[in-house]
Amino acid sequence: EAQVTQNPRYLITVTGKKLTVTCSQNMNHEYMSWYRQDPGLGLRQIYYSMNVEVTDKGDVPEGYKVSRKEKRNFPLILESPSPNQTSLYFCASSLYGIRGPQHFGDGTRLSIL
Amino acid sequence: AQKITQTQPGMFVQEKEAVTLDCTYDTSDPSYGLFWYKQPSSGEMIFLIYQGSYDQQNATEGRYSLNFQKARKSANLVISASQLGDSAMYFCAMREGSGIQGAQKLVFGQGTRLTINP
């Protein structure tokens, strides 16, 4: 089954404790992206990647890191999480870059205390 | 400045009626594309429809159609014969640029929560 898999689905943690949210897709898509969703703000793009070893900032990259060492994986790293990073996070991938529809993961709800 | 504006935070519609969800956008790029996504209460994001700025005809996908008015910079989603399962959050999104070079960003609106009443 074609899918984008995020882990964990839920996480409660404390300020400053490094965490990684994994994202993996099995569709051989070149484009992958991370978004955060906050009430009243819609989805905002954090980082995206056009291909292996190619990443670029979205609109809200501060406090986040990403890497793309393999085509299928695009982890989101919070080196020193803070409460303002409490949010619902989505990973997405697409075959035709930004020109095509994106396939979204089920989301990861992060709470930073 | 907000690039995508959805002015209806919530809408209530009777089952089987048609519904229009508004979306206006702001860009100076001649090449852009507009998407609509649906987010049910279960949380997943579902792609509905896409319209490119150079497309001559309005996009349609089953009960969904996109009323694209380029001069007004609007890309409203029309759902015909609404069903209870259409109750969800709906997001309009825009990509700018040709996508071949340059930024590959996607910008979303704030969303409209649609409730279909039986």
Short mmCIF file of C-alpha atoms in Angstrom, two decimals:
data_model
loop_
_atom_site.label_atom_id
_atom_site.label_comp_id
_atom_site.label_asym_id
_atom_site.label_seq_id
_atom_site.Cartn_x
_atom_site.Cartn_y
_atom_site.Cartn_z
CA GLU A 1 0.00 0.00 0.00
CA ALA A 2 1.32 3.42 -0.99
CA GLN A 3 1.79 5.48 2.12
CA VAL A 4 3.69 8.05 4.11
CA THR A 5 4.50 6.80 7.61
CA GLN A 6 5.28 9.08 10.51
CA ASN A 7 6.50 8.06 13.95
CA PRO A 8 5.67 8.66 16.67
CA ARG A 9 2.01 9.60 16.31
CA TYR A 10 1.94 11.24 19.72
CA LEU A 11 4.73 12.51 21.95
CA ILE A 12 4.79 14.47 25.19
CA THR A 13 8.24 15.65 26.17
CA VAL A 14 10.04 18.41 28.02
CA THR A 15 11.82 21.56 26.94
CA GLY A 16 15.34 21.01 25.69
CA LYS A 17 15.21 17.25 25.19
CA LYS A 18 16.22 16.49 21.60
CA LEU A 19 13.68 14.56 19.57
CA THR A 20 13.31 13.18 16.07
CA VAL A 21 10.11 12.56 14.16
CA THR A 22 10.67 10.04 11.41
CA CYS A 23 8.97 10.09 8.01
CA SER A 24 9.19 7.38 5.41
CA GLN A 25 7.46 6.97 2.04
CA ASN A 26 7.29 3.90 -0.19
CA MET A 27 6.26 5.57 -3.45
CA ASN A 28 9.73 6.53 -4.72
CA HIS A 29 8.75 10.19 -4.53
CA GLU A 30 11.50 12.74 -4.94
CA TYR A 31 9.78 15.62 -3.15
CA MET A 32 9.18 15.51 0.60
CA SER A 33 8.08 18.20 2.99
CA TRP A 34 7.27 18.94 6.62
CA TYR A 35 4.40 21.12 7.85
CA ARG A 36 3.08 22.19 11.19
CA GLN A 37 -0.61 22.84 11.78
CA ASP A 38 -1.80 25.29 14.40
CA PRO A 39 -5.39 26.44 15.05
CA GLY A 40 -6.30 29.49 12.99
CA LEU A 41 -3.06 29.37 11.03
CA GLY A 42 -3.62 26.46 8.69
CA LEU A 43 -0.54 24.49 7.67
CA ARG A 44 2.85 26.14 7.46
CA GLN A 45 5.79 24.64 5.65
CA ILE A 46 8.89 24.00 7.74
CA TYR A 47 11.36 22.39 5.31
CA TYR A 48 11.19 20.61 2.01
CA SER A 49 13.48 18.42 -0.05
CA MET A 50 13.60 18.07 -3.80
CA ASN A 51 15.81 14.99 -3.71
CA VAL A 52 18.51 13.20 -1.76
CA GLU A 53 20.90 15.67 -0.12
CA VAL A 54 18.80 18.63 -1.34
CA THR A 55 16.82 20.46 1.33
CA ASP A 56 15.54 24.00 1.66
CA LYS A 57 13.72 26.16 4.16
CA GLY A 58 10.01 26.71 4.14
CA ASP A 59 8.28 29.56 5.91
CA VAL A 60 8.90 28.53 9.53
CA PRO A 61 12.27 26.68 9.72
CA GLU A 62 13.55 28.17 13.00
CA GLY A 63 14.21 25.53 15.64
CA TYR A 64 14.07 22.61 13.21
CA LYS A 65 16.55 20.55 11.24
CA VAL A 66 16.06 17.98 8.52
CA SER A 67 18.17 15.58 6.55
CA ARG A 68 17.63 13.58 3.36
CA LYS A 69 20.24 10.87 3.15
CA GLU A 70 17.94 8.38 1.45
CA LYS A 71 15.11 9.00 -0.94
CA ARG A 72 12.48 7.36 1.22
CA ASN A 73 13.30 9.02 4.56
CA PHE A 74 13.00 12.62 5.69
CA PRO A 75 13.33 12.97 9.47
CA LEU A 76 12.46 16.16 11.34
CA ILE A 77 14.82 16.99 14.20
CA LEU A 78 14.12 19.31 17.09
CA GLU A 79 17.51 19.84 18.73
CA SER A 80 16.20 21.81 21.71
CA PRO A 81 12.41 21.76 21.69
CA SER A 82 10.49 24.64 23.24
CA PRO A 83 6.79 24.96 24.18
CA ASN A 84 6.07 27.08 21.07
CA GLN A 85 6.84 24.01 18.99
CA THR A 86 3.84 22.22 20.45
CA SER A 87 1.82 21.47 17.34
CA LEU A 88 0.48 18.89 14.92
CA TYR A 89 3.13 17.94 12.36
CA PHE A 90 2.61 16.45 8.93
CA CYS A 91 5.07 14.91 6.54
CA ALA A 92 4.14 14.77 2.87
CA SER A 93 5.60 13.52 -0.38
CA SER A 94 4.82 13.92 -4.06
CA LEU A 95 6.00 12.54 -7.37
CA TYR A 96 6.02 15.78 -9.34
CA GLY A 97 7.44 18.12 -6.77
CA ILE A 98 5.28 21.05 -5.90
CA ARG A 99 3.29 20.75 -9.14
CA GLY A 100 1.44 17.66 -8.04
CA PRO A 101 -0.80 16.60 -5.18
CA GLN A 102 0.96 15.64 -2.00
CA HIS A 103 0.43 12.45 -0.04
CA PHE A 104 0.30 13.19 3.65
CA GLY A 105 1.21 11.08 6.63
CA ASP A 106 -1.29 10.70 9.47
CA GLY A 107 0.33 13.42 11.55
CA THR A 108 2.37 13.59 14.76
CA ARG A 109 1.01 15.48 17.73
CA LEU A 110 3.88 16.93 19.76
CA SER A 111 3.47 18.48 23.20
CA ILE A 112 6.50 20.25 24.64
CA LEU A 113 6.14 21.01 28.35
CA ALA B 1 0.89 39.75 3.65
CA GLN B 2 -1.39 36.75 3.61
CA LYS B 3 -0.98 34.91 0.33
CA ILE B 4 -4.01 32.68 0.71
CA THR B 5 -7.17 33.94 2.37
CA GLN B 6 -10.15 31.85 3.32
CA THR B 7 -12.70 34.26 4.74
CA GLN B 8 -15.21 31.71 6.03
CA PRO B 9 -14.05 30.17 9.31
CA GLY B 10 -17.17 28.00 9.41
CA MET B 11 -20.07 27.08 7.17
CA PHE B 12 -23.26 25.17 7.82
CA VAL B 13 -25.09 23.64 4.87
CA GLN B 14 -28.10 21.38 4.49
CA GLU B 15 -27.45 17.94 3.08
CA LYS B 16 -27.82 17.69 -0.72
CA GLU B 17 -27.32 21.41 -1.22
CA ALA B 18 -24.37 22.74 -3.20
CA VAL B 19 -21.72 24.62 -1.25
CA THR B 20 -19.05 27.10 -2.27
CA LEU B 21 -15.93 27.57 -0.18
CA ASP B 22 -14.09 30.80 -0.86
CA CYS B 23 -10.37 31.19 -1.49
CA THR B 24 -8.53 34.29 -2.67
CA TYR B 25 -4.82 34.41 -3.35
CA ASP B 26 -2.09 36.93 -3.86
CA THR B 27 0.85 36.43 -6.19
CA SER B 28 2.74 38.32 -8.86
CA ASP B 29 4.15 35.15 -10.39
CA PRO B 30 2.49 34.28 -13.71
CA SER B 31 3.02 30.57 -13.06
CA TYR B 32 1.28 29.19 -10.01
CA GLY B 33 -1.09 26.45 -8.97
CA LEU B 34 -3.94 26.12 -6.54
CA PHE B 35 -4.91 23.08 -4.50
CA TRP B 36 -7.78 22.13 -2.24
CA TYR B 37 -7.34 19.61 0.56
CA LYS B 38 -9.89 18.09 2.92
CA GLN B 39 -9.15 17.25 6.54
CA PRO B 40 -11.85 15.12 8.22
CA SER B 41 -12.12 14.92 12.00
CA SER B 42 -9.83 11.89 11.88
CA GLY B 43 -7.02 14.27 10.94
CA GLU B 44 -5.63 13.03 7.64
CA MET B 45 -5.13 15.41 4.70
CA ILE B 46 -6.83 14.38 1.48
CA PHE B 47 -6.09 15.97 -1.90
CA LEU B 48 -9.26 17.05 -3.72
CA ILE B 49 -8.49 19.14 -6.79
CA TYR B 50 -5.81 21.17 -8.56
CA GLN B 51 -5.87 24.17 -10.92
CA GLY B 52 -2.84 25.51 -12.77
CA SER B 53 -2.65 29.19 -13.65
CA TYR B 54 -2.36 28.39 -17.35
CA ASP B 55 -5.17 25.85 -17.42
CA GLN B 56 -7.87 27.00 -19.83
CA GLN B 57 -10.74 25.22 -18.15
CA ASN B 58 -11.90 25.02 -14.57
CA ALA B 59 -10.80 21.80 -12.88
CA THR B 60 -13.40 19.19 -11.96
CA GLU B 61 -13.12 15.95 -9.98
CA GLY B 62 -16.40 14.16 -9.44
CA ARG B 63 -18.58 16.32 -7.16
CA TYR B 64 -15.77 18.84 -6.75
CA SER B 65 -15.15 21.72 -9.11
CA LEU B 66 -12.93 24.73 -8.86
CA ASN B 67 -14.36 28.10 -9.86
CA PHE B 68 -11.17 29.79 -11.05
CA GLN B 69 -11.44 33.53 -11.66
CA LYS B 70 -7.95 34.67 -12.51
CA ALA B 71 -8.66 38.39 -12.74
CA ARG B 72 -10.23 38.34 -9.29
CA LYS B 73 -7.52 36.02 -7.94
CA SER B 74 -10.08 33.65 -6.57
CA ALA B 75 -10.22 29.85 -6.63
CA ASN B 76 -13.42 28.80 -4.93
CA LEU B 77 -14.22 25.15 -4.31
CA VAL B 78 -17.72 24.04 -5.26
CA ILE B 79 -19.13 20.82 -3.84
CA SER B 80 -22.29 19.69 -5.55
CA ALA B 81 -24.99 17.65 -3.78
CA SER B 82 -23.31 17.76 -0.38
CA GLN B 83 -23.22 14.65 1.80
CA LEU B 84 -22.81 14.14 5.53
CA GLY B 85 -19.32 12.78 4.87
CA ASP B 86 -18.31 16.15 3.43
CA SER B 87 -18.22 17.59 6.95
CA ALA B 88 -14.55 18.46 7.44
CA MET B 89 -11.97 21.21 7.42
CA TYR B 90 -11.07 22.41 3.93
CA PHE B 91 -7.79 24.09 3.03
CA CYS B 92 -6.87 26.07 -0.04
CA ALA B 93 -3.16 26.10 -0.92
CA MET B 94 -0.96 27.72 -3.55
CA ARG B 95 2.38 26.93 -5.12
CA GLU B 96 4.32 29.69 -6.83
CA GLY B 97 6.79 29.32 -9.66
CA SER B 98 7.06 26.74 -12.39
CA GLY B 99 8.45 24.19 -10.02
CA ILE B 100 11.31 23.34 -12.32
CA GLN B 101 13.66 25.87 -10.77
CA GLY B 102 13.42 28.05 -7.76
CA ALA B 103 11.37 27.66 -4.64
CA GLN B 104 9.17 24.66 -4.12
CA LYS B 105 7.01 26.13 -1.42
CA LEU B 106 3.38 25.50 -0.72
CA VAL B 107 1.33 28.08 1.19
CA PHE B 108 -1.95 27.18 2.91
CA GLY B 109 -4.93 29.25 3.94
CA GLN B 110 -6.39 29.16 7.45
CA GLY B 111 -9.10 26.72 6.47
CA THR B 112 -12.91 26.58 6.49
CA ARG B 113 -14.79 24.17 8.72
CA LEU B 114 -17.77 22.81 6.79
CA THR B 115 -20.64 21.15 8.60
CA ILE B 116 -23.33 19.32 6.64
CA ASN B 117 -26.65 19.08 8.48
CA PRO B 118 -29.06 16.19 7.80
#
